[in-house]
Amino acid sequence: MSESEPFLTTETVEEERTRVRHVFALLCSVGIIIAYADRGNMALSIVPMAEEYRWSMVEKGSVLSGFFYGYVVTQVLSGWAADLFGGVNLAFSGMVVCCAGILCIPFAASRGVWALFLCRAVLGVFEGLVFPVFHSMVCRWIPPCERSFTVSLFTASMQLGMIFSNILSPLSIESSLGWRGVFFVSGAVGLVWAGVWLFFMTNTPREHRSVSEKEAVYIEREIRRQEKGDETEVQDYLCGCTMLDAFDTDPRGIPWRGVFSSGVFWAVLATQFFNSWCMFVFQQWLPTYYRAVFQTDAFATGLSVVLPYSVQCCVALCVGYFGERVVQQARRRTLLRRVAQVCAMCIPASLLLVVVLCPASYTVSLCVFTVCIAANALSIIGVQVAHMEIGPRYGGVLFGIINTVCILAGLVGVKTSGWILEATGRWDVVWGVCCLSFAAGALVWGCFYRAELLFS
C-alpha cells in the first residue's frame, strides 16, 4: 500500500472506495482527449489541405507550428492564476474560445497560410489555459500517493486524443464532409465538454456538493502530510483552516530565486525540452512521413499513427499504476526516477539509429516508432511528475514554466523539421536530430535530478 496508510483507519479506507476526485480526473482526461484530438486532426488534415491550396513544406511547417506560438504565451500565467484563484472558470473559458477557434479553421484556411497561422496561434493561446489548470487542480484534488496514476491517465488521454483523431479524421476526409468536417465535429464536442465541466466542477473538494467529509479530510490530510510530514502537525493544521486556506498561494511568496537557482529544476527543464522536441516532431510529422515515403492513403496513414499511440496508452496506464507503487516504496527513489527517465529516452534514441542508418521498410519503420513512442511512457514516473515532487504547493506555476519550455521545444522542433525537409528532403536527418535530442536529455537527467521536496 501507499505511504498514506498509517494515517487512515479501515473505515476511512472503505469510505474511499467511492471518490468524487476520480470524476474530476475523468473530466480532465476527456478535456485532454479533445485538446489533443485537435492537434492530431491538423497533422492529418494538413495533407489534403496543402494539396488543395498548394502549400510547400515550409508553409506546412508554419501552419503546424502556429499553434505553439500561441500556446507558449499563457502557460506560466494560467498556472499561477489557477494556483491563486482556482481553475474551473479558467479551464471553461479556455476551452470555449479554443473550440470557437477550431470551428473557424476552414474559413481561415481559405484565406491563406498566414490567416490559418494566426487562427492556430489564437487557438493555442486559449488552449494554453487548460492543461496547467488541470495540473494545478491535481495538487488540490488528488493525494500525492495517487498523482502518478492521475498523470498516467492524463498521458493516456493525450494518446487517446491522437488515436481518435487518426481513426475518425480519415473517415471525415474521405467522406462528403472532407477535411473541413473534422474541425466542425471536434469544435462542437469541445463546447459540450465545457458545459459539463462548468456545471460539475469546483475549485476544491470542500466546495463540491458531492464530496463526503471523509474524502475531503483524507485529501487534505495527505496533501498536508507531504508538505509537513508529521501527523500531529497535520491534524492541528486541518483543525484550524479550510481547504481554501491550505491552498492560498500568495504570488509574492513563490520562491522565484530558489526555483531558478535550483540545479534540479534546470535539469527538469532541460530534460523536458529535449524530450518534447522529439515527441512533438513525431506527433506533427509522422503522418506526412508515412504519406511521403510509403505513399499511404488517408486510412493507412491514420492507422500507422494509431498503433504507436495505442500501445503507449496501455503502457502509460500500467506504468502509472504499478510503477509509482514501486517508486513510493523504494528507499532510493532518486535512482528509480533516474533509471525510468533514462530508459524512456535511451530506448527511442537507440531505435531511431535503425531508421537513420538503414533504409527502413514500412513494417520496420512502424515497429521502430511504435516502440519509441511506447517506451517514452516511462516518463510518467520520471520527468512528468517532477514538478509535483519538488514543489507541490506551486504545482500550477511550476508546470506552467515547464510546459512553456516544452512548447518552445515543439515550436522549434516542428519548424526546424520543416526547414530540413524543404532544404534536403531527407527524413533521416530529421530523425537523427531527434536521436541526439533524446540522448542529451537522458544525460542531463541521469546526472542532475534528485527526487526531493525543494519548494514548500
Short mmCIF file of C-alpha atoms in Angstrom, two decimals:
data_model
loop_
_atom_site.label_atom_id
_atom_site.label_comp_id
_atom_site.label_asym_id
_atom_site.label_seq_id
_atom_site.Cartn_x
_atom_site.Cartn_y
_atom_site.Cartn_z
CA MET A 1 0.00 0.00 0.00
CA SER A 2 0.99 3.67 -0.19
CA GLU A 3 2.79 5.68 2.45
CA SER A 4 -0.54 7.24 3.38
CA GLU A 5 -1.69 4.05 5.08
CA PRO A 6 -0.60 4.91 8.66
CA PHE A 7 -2.93 7.90 8.67
CA LEU A 8 -6.07 6.02 7.59
CA THR A 9 -8.42 3.85 9.56
CA THR A 10 -10.08 0.83 7.99
CA GLU A 11 -13.36 2.76 7.97
CA THR A 12 -11.76 5.63 6.10
CA VAL A 13 -10.19 3.35 3.54
CA GLU A 14 -13.55 1.67 2.87
CA GLU A 15 -15.20 5.05 2.53
CA GLU A 16 -12.64 6.00 -0.06
CA ARG A 17 -13.90 3.30 -2.44
CA THR A 18 -16.33 5.89 -3.86
CA ARG A 19 -14.42 9.01 -4.82
CA VAL A 20 -15.53 12.24 -6.43
CA ARG A 21 -11.88 13.02 -7.15
CA HIS A 22 -11.96 10.21 -9.71
CA VAL A 23 -14.75 12.02 -11.53
CA PHE A 24 -12.54 15.12 -11.54
CA ALA A 25 -9.70 13.09 -13.07
CA LEU A 26 -12.08 11.64 -15.65
CA LEU A 27 -13.38 15.08 -16.68
CA CYS A 28 -9.83 16.37 -17.02
CA SER A 29 -8.94 13.35 -19.12
CA VAL A 30 -11.85 13.91 -21.51
CA GLY A 31 -10.80 17.55 -21.87
CA ILE A 32 -7.26 16.43 -22.72
CA ILE A 33 -8.60 13.94 -25.28
CA ILE A 34 -10.48 16.75 -27.03
CA ALA A 35 -7.48 19.10 -26.94
CA TYR A 36 -5.06 16.53 -28.31
CA ALA A 37 -7.52 15.33 -30.93
CA ASP A 38 -7.33 18.82 -32.42
CA ARG A 39 -3.55 18.55 -32.75
CA GLY A 40 -3.90 15.17 -34.41
CA ASN A 41 -6.66 16.50 -36.65
CA MET A 42 -4.40 19.21 -38.01
CA ALA A 43 -1.47 16.82 -38.52
CA LEU A 44 -3.71 14.67 -40.75
CA SER A 45 -5.80 17.40 -42.36
CA ILE A 46 -2.73 19.38 -43.39
CA VAL A 47 -2.06 16.77 -46.12
CA PRO A 48 -5.27 17.28 -48.17
CA MET A 49 -5.33 20.93 -47.14
CA ALA A 50 -1.84 21.51 -48.55
CA GLU A 51 -2.74 19.64 -51.74
CA GLU A 52 -5.85 21.79 -52.20
CA TYR A 53 -4.07 25.10 -51.60
CA ARG A 54 -0.64 24.02 -52.97
CA TRP A 55 1.42 24.78 -49.88
CA SER A 56 5.14 24.00 -49.59
CA MET A 57 6.81 22.04 -46.77
CA VAL A 58 7.85 25.32 -45.11
CA GLU A 59 4.28 26.61 -45.26
CA LYS A 60 3.01 23.32 -43.84
CA GLY A 61 5.58 23.64 -41.05
CA SER A 62 4.36 27.19 -40.35
CA VAL A 63 0.75 26.01 -40.06
CA LEU A 64 1.68 23.09 -37.79
CA SER A 65 3.87 25.27 -35.55
CA GLY A 66 1.43 28.21 -35.40
CA PHE A 67 -0.43 26.60 -32.51
CA PHE A 68 2.70 26.55 -30.36
CA TYR A 69 3.38 30.29 -30.79
CA GLY A 70 0.12 30.97 -29.02
CA TYR A 71 0.24 28.03 -26.62
CA VAL A 72 3.54 29.13 -25.12
CA VAL A 73 2.19 32.56 -24.12
CA THR A 74 -0.28 31.54 -21.41
CA GLN A 75 1.44 28.61 -19.68
CA VAL A 76 3.00 30.34 -16.66
CA LEU A 77 0.22 32.91 -16.29
CA SER A 78 -2.55 30.31 -16.32
CA GLY A 79 -0.69 28.07 -13.85
CA TRP A 80 -0.14 30.98 -11.47
CA ALA A 81 -3.75 32.17 -11.80
CA ALA A 82 -5.07 28.66 -11.13
CA ASP A 83 -2.87 28.33 -8.02
CA LEU A 84 -4.13 31.68 -6.75
CA PHE A 85 -7.79 31.82 -7.77
CA GLY A 86 -8.77 28.27 -8.74
CA GLY A 87 -9.03 26.76 -12.18
CA VAL A 88 -12.66 25.94 -13.03
CA ASN A 89 -13.54 29.20 -14.79
CA LEU A 90 -10.13 29.40 -16.45
CA ALA A 91 -10.46 25.94 -17.99
CA PHE A 92 -14.02 26.69 -19.10
CA SER A 93 -13.09 29.98 -20.77
CA GLY A 94 -10.04 28.48 -22.43
CA MET A 95 -11.95 25.53 -23.89
CA VAL A 96 -14.86 27.65 -25.17
CA VAL A 97 -12.64 30.08 -27.07
CA CYS A 98 -10.39 27.23 -28.22
CA CYS A 99 -13.36 25.37 -29.72
CA ALA A 100 -14.59 28.55 -31.38
CA GLY A 101 -11.15 28.81 -33.00
CA ILE A 102 -11.35 25.20 -34.18
CA LEU A 103 -14.68 25.91 -35.85
CA CYS A 104 -13.08 28.86 -37.68
CA ILE A 105 -10.16 26.85 -39.13
CA PRO A 106 -11.82 26.01 -42.51
CA PHE A 107 -12.60 29.68 -43.11
CA ALA A 108 -9.08 30.77 -42.08
CA ALA A 109 -7.50 28.19 -44.40
CA SER A 110 -9.44 29.59 -47.34
CA ARG A 111 -7.89 33.00 -46.62
CA GLY A 112 -4.31 31.71 -46.84
CA VAL A 113 -1.41 30.34 -44.83
CA TRP A 114 -0.96 33.34 -42.59
CA ALA A 115 -4.65 33.63 -41.75
CA LEU A 116 -4.61 29.98 -40.70
CA PHE A 117 -1.34 30.54 -38.80
CA LEU A 118 -2.97 33.40 -36.87
CA CYS A 119 -6.08 31.32 -36.15
CA ARG A 120 -3.96 28.46 -34.85
CA ALA A 121 -1.91 30.85 -32.71
CA VAL A 122 -5.04 32.33 -31.09
CA LEU A 123 -6.37 28.82 -30.56
CA GLY A 124 -3.08 27.95 -28.85
CA VAL A 125 -3.32 30.95 -26.52
CA PHE A 126 -6.63 29.77 -25.08
CA GLU A 127 -5.87 26.05 -25.08
CA GLY A 128 -2.82 27.08 -23.03
CA LEU A 129 -5.21 27.96 -20.21
CA VAL A 130 -6.39 24.37 -19.88
CA PHE A 131 -3.50 22.00 -19.22
CA PRO A 132 -1.67 24.00 -16.47
CA VAL A 133 -5.03 24.45 -14.77
CA PHE A 134 -5.56 20.69 -14.66
CA HIS A 135 -2.13 20.15 -13.08
CA SER A 136 -2.75 22.91 -10.55
CA MET A 137 -6.09 21.35 -9.62
CA VAL A 138 -4.47 17.92 -9.30
CA CYS A 139 -2.43 19.38 -6.44
CA ARG A 140 -5.70 20.34 -4.73
CA TRP A 141 -7.86 17.33 -5.60
CA ILE A 142 -5.50 14.34 -5.72
CA PRO A 143 -3.44 12.97 -2.78
CA PRO A 144 0.29 12.55 -3.50
CA CYS A 145 0.10 8.75 -3.48
CA GLU A 146 -2.36 8.85 -6.40
CA ARG A 147 -0.78 11.55 -8.54
CA SER A 148 1.44 9.42 -10.74
CA PHE A 149 -1.53 7.33 -11.78
CA THR A 150 -3.52 10.50 -12.43
CA VAL A 151 -0.69 11.83 -14.58
CA SER A 152 -0.56 8.47 -16.36
CA LEU A 153 -4.30 8.85 -17.02
CA PHE A 154 -3.63 12.30 -18.48
CA THR A 155 -0.85 10.88 -20.63
CA ALA A 156 -3.08 8.05 -21.81
CA SER A 157 -5.72 10.68 -22.63
CA MET A 158 -3.22 12.52 -24.82
CA GLN A 159 -2.67 9.33 -26.75
CA LEU A 160 -6.39 8.58 -26.89
CA GLY A 161 -6.91 12.01 -28.40
CA MET A 162 -4.34 11.18 -31.06
CA ILE A 163 -5.90 7.74 -31.59
CA PHE A 164 -9.43 9.08 -32.01
CA SER A 165 -8.28 11.79 -34.39
CA ASN A 166 -6.31 9.32 -36.50
CA ILE A 167 -9.29 6.96 -36.71
CA LEU A 168 -12.11 9.47 -37.16
CA SER A 169 -10.35 12.15 -39.22
CA PRO A 170 -9.72 9.88 -42.23
CA LEU A 171 -13.40 8.91 -42.18
CA SER A 172 -14.35 12.57 -42.47
CA ILE A 173 -11.63 13.36 -45.00
CA GLU A 174 -12.77 10.55 -47.30
CA SER A 175 -16.47 11.42 -46.83
CA SER A 176 -18.52 14.22 -48.37
CA LEU A 177 -17.61 16.43 -45.38
CA GLY A 178 -13.95 16.43 -46.37
CA TRP A 179 -11.23 17.76 -44.10
CA ARG A 180 -13.45 20.67 -43.04
CA GLY A 181 -15.86 18.32 -41.27
CA VAL A 182 -13.05 17.22 -38.94
CA PHE A 183 -12.93 20.65 -37.31
CA PHE A 184 -16.70 21.19 -37.18
CA VAL A 185 -17.19 17.96 -35.22
CA SER A 186 -14.27 18.40 -32.78
CA GLY A 187 -15.21 22.02 -32.07
CA ALA A 188 -18.82 21.06 -31.24
CA VAL A 189 -17.73 18.21 -28.95
CA GLY A 190 -15.41 20.56 -27.07
CA LEU A 191 -18.23 23.02 -26.39
CA VAL A 192 -20.34 20.21 -24.89
CA TRP A 193 -17.44 19.25 -22.58
CA ALA A 194 -17.07 22.86 -21.44
CA GLY A 195 -20.71 22.96 -20.34
CA VAL A 196 -20.41 19.72 -18.36
CA TRP A 197 -17.18 20.92 -16.72
CA LEU A 198 -18.68 24.23 -15.57
CA PHE A 199 -21.79 22.51 -14.18
CA PHE A 200 -20.00 19.78 -12.24
CA MET A 201 -16.56 21.00 -11.10
CA THR A 202 -15.44 23.19 -8.22
CA ASN A 203 -12.02 24.58 -7.37
CA THR A 204 -11.55 22.44 -4.26
CA PRO A 205 -13.11 19.27 -2.79
CA ARG A 206 -14.54 21.25 0.15
CA GLU A 207 -16.66 23.34 -2.23
CA HIS A 208 -18.13 20.33 -4.06
CA ARG A 209 -21.62 19.32 -3.01
CA SER A 210 -21.00 15.60 -3.64
CA VAL A 211 -17.71 15.19 -1.74
CA SER A 212 -18.11 13.41 1.59
CA GLU A 213 -16.49 14.78 4.72
CA LYS A 214 -14.25 11.71 4.96
CA GLU A 215 -12.98 12.13 1.41
CA ALA A 216 -12.32 15.84 1.91
CA VAL A 217 -10.41 15.20 5.15
CA TYR A 218 -8.45 12.36 3.53
CA ILE A 219 -7.36 14.58 0.62
CA GLU A 220 -6.41 17.46 2.92
CA ARG A 221 -4.55 15.19 5.35
CA GLU A 222 -2.45 13.52 2.67
CA ILE A 223 -1.56 16.77 0.92
CA ARG A 224 -0.57 18.47 4.18
CA ARG A 225 1.37 15.37 5.19
CA GLN A 226 3.50 15.73 2.07
CA GLU A 227 4.27 19.34 2.99
CA LYS A 228 4.62 18.99 6.78
CA GLY A 229 5.45 15.31 7.28
CA ASP A 230 4.17 14.99 10.85
CA GLU A 231 0.75 13.55 11.71
CA THR A 232 0.13 15.74 14.79
CA GLU A 233 1.08 18.88 12.96
CA VAL A 234 -1.16 17.90 10.07
CA GLN A 235 -4.12 17.25 12.38
CA ASP A 236 -3.61 20.61 14.13
CA TYR A 237 -3.37 22.31 10.78
CA LEU A 238 -6.56 20.75 9.44
CA CYS A 239 -8.48 21.70 12.59
CA GLY A 240 -7.57 25.33 12.14
CA CYS A 241 -8.09 26.01 8.43
CA THR A 242 -10.24 25.30 5.43
CA MET A 243 -9.20 23.80 2.13
CA LEU A 244 -9.07 27.27 0.57
CA ASP A 245 -6.71 28.44 3.33
CA ALA A 246 -4.49 25.46 2.67
CA PHE A 247 -4.01 26.43 -0.94
CA ASP A 248 -3.94 30.19 -0.82
CA THR A 249 -0.74 30.77 -2.78
CA ASP A 250 0.45 34.34 -2.43
CA PRO A 251 2.32 35.23 -5.66
CA ARG A 252 4.83 37.20 -3.58
CA GLY A 253 5.52 34.02 -1.62
CA ILE A 254 6.59 31.96 -4.63
CA PRO A 255 10.33 31.30 -4.15
CA TRP A 256 11.37 32.54 -7.59
CA ARG A 257 15.04 32.84 -6.69
CA GLY A 258 15.10 29.35 -5.26
CA VAL A 259 13.28 27.94 -8.28
CA PHE A 260 15.60 29.43 -10.87
CA SER A 261 18.77 28.81 -8.89
CA SER A 262 17.97 25.13 -8.42
CA GLY A 263 20.08 22.77 -10.49
CA VAL A 264 17.40 20.09 -10.13
CA PHE A 265 14.76 22.38 -11.62
CA TRP A 266 17.04 23.27 -14.55
CA ALA A 267 17.62 19.54 -15.10
CA VAL A 268 13.84 19.08 -15.28
CA LEU A 269 13.54 21.94 -17.79
CA ALA A 270 16.36 20.64 -19.99
CA THR A 271 15.03 17.08 -19.96
CA GLN A 272 11.54 18.24 -20.84
CA PHE A 273 12.92 20.36 -23.70
CA PHE A 274 14.84 17.51 -25.29
CA ASN A 275 12.02 15.01 -24.74
CA SER A 276 9.32 17.35 -26.06
CA TRP A 277 11.32 18.22 -29.18
CA CYS A 278 11.13 14.58 -30.26
CA MET A 279 7.57 13.85 -29.20
CA PHE A 280 6.14 16.92 -30.91
CA VAL A 281 8.06 16.16 -34.10
CA PHE A 282 6.63 12.62 -34.01
CA GLN A 283 3.14 13.95 -33.36
CA GLN A 284 3.12 16.55 -36.12
CA TRP A 285 5.29 15.00 -38.85
CA LEU A 286 4.69 11.23 -38.74
CA PRO A 287 1.52 11.39 -40.91
CA THR A 288 3.41 13.37 -43.56
CA TYR A 289 6.36 10.96 -43.30
CA TYR A 290 4.23 7.89 -43.98
CA ARG A 291 2.39 9.64 -46.81
CA ALA A 292 5.58 10.94 -48.46
CA VAL A 293 7.88 7.93 -48.01
CA PHE A 294 5.48 4.99 -48.23
CA GLN A 295 2.63 6.61 -50.26
CA THR A 296 -0.03 5.52 -47.77
CA ASP A 297 -3.62 6.69 -48.22
CA ALA A 298 -5.56 8.62 -45.54
CA PHE A 299 -6.78 5.47 -43.75
CA ALA A 300 -3.38 3.74 -43.76
CA THR A 301 -1.69 6.94 -42.62
CA GLY A 302 -4.12 7.27 -39.73
CA LEU A 303 -3.73 3.65 -38.69
CA SER A 304 0.07 3.97 -38.86
CA VAL A 305 -0.13 6.69 -36.21
CA VAL A 306 -2.86 4.97 -34.18
CA LEU A 307 -0.74 1.90 -33.41
CA PRO A 308 2.14 3.69 -31.60
CA TYR A 309 -0.19 5.82 -29.51
CA SER A 310 -2.46 2.88 -28.70
CA VAL A 311 0.48 0.92 -27.33
CA GLN A 312 1.75 3.97 -25.45
CA CYS A 313 -1.68 4.44 -23.90
CA CYS A 314 -1.62 0.91 -22.49
CA VAL A 315 1.98 1.22 -21.30
CA ALA A 316 1.22 4.58 -19.67
CA LEU A 317 -1.62 3.18 -17.57
CA CYS A 318 0.48 0.18 -16.47
CA VAL A 319 3.49 2.33 -15.63
CA GLY A 320 1.36 4.82 -13.72
CA TYR A 321 -0.38 2.15 -11.67
CA PHE A 322 2.45 -0.26 -10.93
CA GLY A 323 5.50 1.93 -11.39
CA GLU A 324 4.57 4.52 -8.80
CA ARG A 325 3.91 1.82 -6.20
CA VAL A 326 7.47 0.64 -6.68
CA VAL A 327 8.82 4.20 -6.50
CA GLN A 328 6.84 5.10 -3.37
CA GLN A 329 8.08 2.01 -1.51
CA ALA A 330 11.68 2.38 -2.64
CA ARG A 331 14.35 3.78 -0.38
CA ARG A 332 16.36 5.05 -3.33
CA ARG A 333 13.62 7.00 -5.07
CA THR A 334 16.05 9.25 -6.94
CA LEU A 335 17.74 6.25 -8.54
CA LEU A 336 14.46 4.78 -9.73
CA ARG A 337 13.25 8.11 -11.14
CA ARG A 338 16.56 8.46 -12.96
CA VAL A 339 16.51 4.94 -14.37
CA ALA A 340 12.91 5.27 -15.57
CA GLN A 341 13.52 8.53 -17.43
CA VAL A 342 16.86 7.46 -18.89
CA CYS A 343 15.18 4.33 -20.28
CA ALA A 344 12.32 6.48 -21.61
CA MET A 345 14.83 8.40 -23.73
CA CYS A 346 17.66 5.96 -24.44
CA ILE A 347 15.40 3.23 -25.85
CA PRO A 348 13.96 5.58 -28.52
CA ALA A 349 17.41 7.06 -29.23
CA SER A 350 18.84 3.61 -29.88
CA LEU A 351 15.96 2.53 -32.11
CA LEU A 352 15.99 5.72 -34.17
CA LEU A 353 19.50 4.81 -35.28
CA VAL A 354 17.91 1.96 -37.24
CA VAL A 355 15.82 4.41 -39.25
CA VAL A 356 18.72 6.85 -39.63
CA LEU A 357 21.44 4.40 -40.69
CA CYS A 358 19.45 1.79 -42.65
CA PRO A 359 16.83 2.13 -45.40
CA ALA A 360 13.75 1.10 -43.43
CA SER A 361 10.75 -0.69 -44.87
CA TYR A 362 7.24 0.34 -43.89
CA THR A 363 6.99 -2.52 -41.39
CA VAL A 364 10.36 -1.79 -39.76
CA SER A 365 9.58 1.91 -39.56
CA LEU A 366 6.20 1.24 -38.00
CA CYS A 367 7.73 -1.09 -35.39
CA VAL A 368 10.51 1.38 -34.55
CA PHE A 369 8.20 4.33 -33.99
CA THR A 370 5.73 2.20 -32.05
CA VAL A 371 8.41 1.10 -29.57
CA CYS A 372 9.91 4.62 -29.42
CA ILE A 373 6.63 6.26 -28.52
CA ALA A 374 5.54 3.46 -26.16
CA ALA A 375 8.85 3.42 -24.28
CA ASN A 376 8.59 7.14 -23.67
CA ALA A 377 5.62 6.40 -21.37
CA LEU A 378 8.21 5.61 -18.69
CA SER A 379 8.48 9.41 -18.34
CA ILE A 380 5.30 9.18 -16.26
CA ILE A 381 7.34 8.09 -13.23
CA GLY A 382 10.22 10.33 -14.29
CA VAL A 383 10.15 13.89 -15.54
CA GLN A 384 6.36 14.20 -15.86
CA VAL A 385 5.77 14.15 -12.10
CA ALA A 386 8.90 16.05 -11.13
CA HIS A 387 7.13 19.39 -10.57
CA MET A 388 4.68 17.75 -8.13
CA GLU A 389 7.56 16.16 -6.25
CA ILE A 390 9.90 19.13 -5.91
CA GLY A 391 7.21 21.79 -5.27
CA PRO A 392 3.63 20.54 -4.90
CA ARG A 393 2.37 23.79 -3.37
CA TYR A 394 3.30 25.63 -6.56
CA GLY A 395 2.28 22.87 -8.95
CA GLY A 396 0.43 25.14 -11.38
CA VAL A 397 3.22 27.70 -11.63
CA LEU A 398 5.99 25.11 -11.96
CA PHE A 399 4.02 23.16 -14.55
CA GLY A 400 3.40 26.40 -16.45
CA ILE A 401 7.13 27.13 -16.59
CA ILE A 402 7.98 23.55 -17.57
CA ASN A 403 5.24 23.36 -20.19
CA THR A 404 6.39 26.67 -21.66
CA VAL A 405 9.77 25.08 -22.26
CA CYS A 406 8.05 22.00 -23.73
CA ILE A 407 6.06 24.11 -26.16
CA LEU A 408 9.13 26.10 -27.18
CA ALA A 409 10.78 22.78 -27.94
CA GLY A 410 7.77 21.74 -30.01
CA LEU A 411 7.68 25.05 -31.83
CA VAL A 412 11.36 24.99 -32.69
CA GLY A 413 11.42 21.27 -33.42
CA VAL A 414 8.41 21.24 -35.75
CA LYS A 415 9.55 24.37 -37.59
CA THR A 416 13.15 23.17 -37.88
CA SER A 417 11.99 19.84 -39.26
CA GLY A 418 10.06 21.70 -41.97
CA TRP A 419 13.19 23.66 -42.93
CA ILE A 420 15.29 20.48 -43.02
CA LEU A 421 12.79 18.74 -45.28
CA GLU A 422 12.45 21.74 -47.58
CA ALA A 423 16.24 22.12 -47.87
CA THR A 424 17.29 18.47 -48.08
CA GLY A 425 14.19 16.31 -48.45
CA ARG A 426 15.88 13.86 -46.07
CA TRP A 427 13.84 12.31 -43.29
CA ASP A 428 16.90 10.58 -41.85
CA VAL A 429 18.27 13.99 -40.84
CA VAL A 430 15.03 14.80 -39.01
CA TRP A 431 15.15 11.51 -37.09
CA GLY A 432 18.88 11.90 -36.47
CA VAL A 433 18.27 15.21 -34.71
CA CYS A 434 15.60 13.51 -32.57
CA CYS A 435 18.07 10.76 -31.70
CA LEU A 436 20.63 13.30 -30.45
CA SER A 437 17.93 15.17 -28.53
CA PHE A 438 16.83 12.03 -26.68
CA ALA A 439 20.45 11.19 -25.81
CA ALA A 440 21.15 14.70 -24.49
CA GLY A 441 18.05 14.65 -22.29
CA ALA A 442 18.95 11.27 -20.81
CA LEU A 443 22.43 12.51 -19.96
CA VAL A 444 21.18 15.64 -18.19
CA TRP A 445 18.52 13.79 -16.21
CA GLY A 446 20.81 10.94 -15.20
CA CYS A 447 23.45 13.33 -13.87
CA PHE A 448 21.45 16.04 -12.10
CA TYR A 449 17.94 15.03 -10.99
CA ARG A 450 17.17 14.38 -7.29
CA ALA A 451 13.75 13.27 -6.03
CA GLU A 452 13.19 15.55 -3.04
CA LEU A 453 10.95 18.39 -1.85
CA LEU A 454 12.71 21.66 -2.74
CA PHE A 455 9.98 24.31 -2.58
CA SER A 456 7.40 24.15 0.23
#
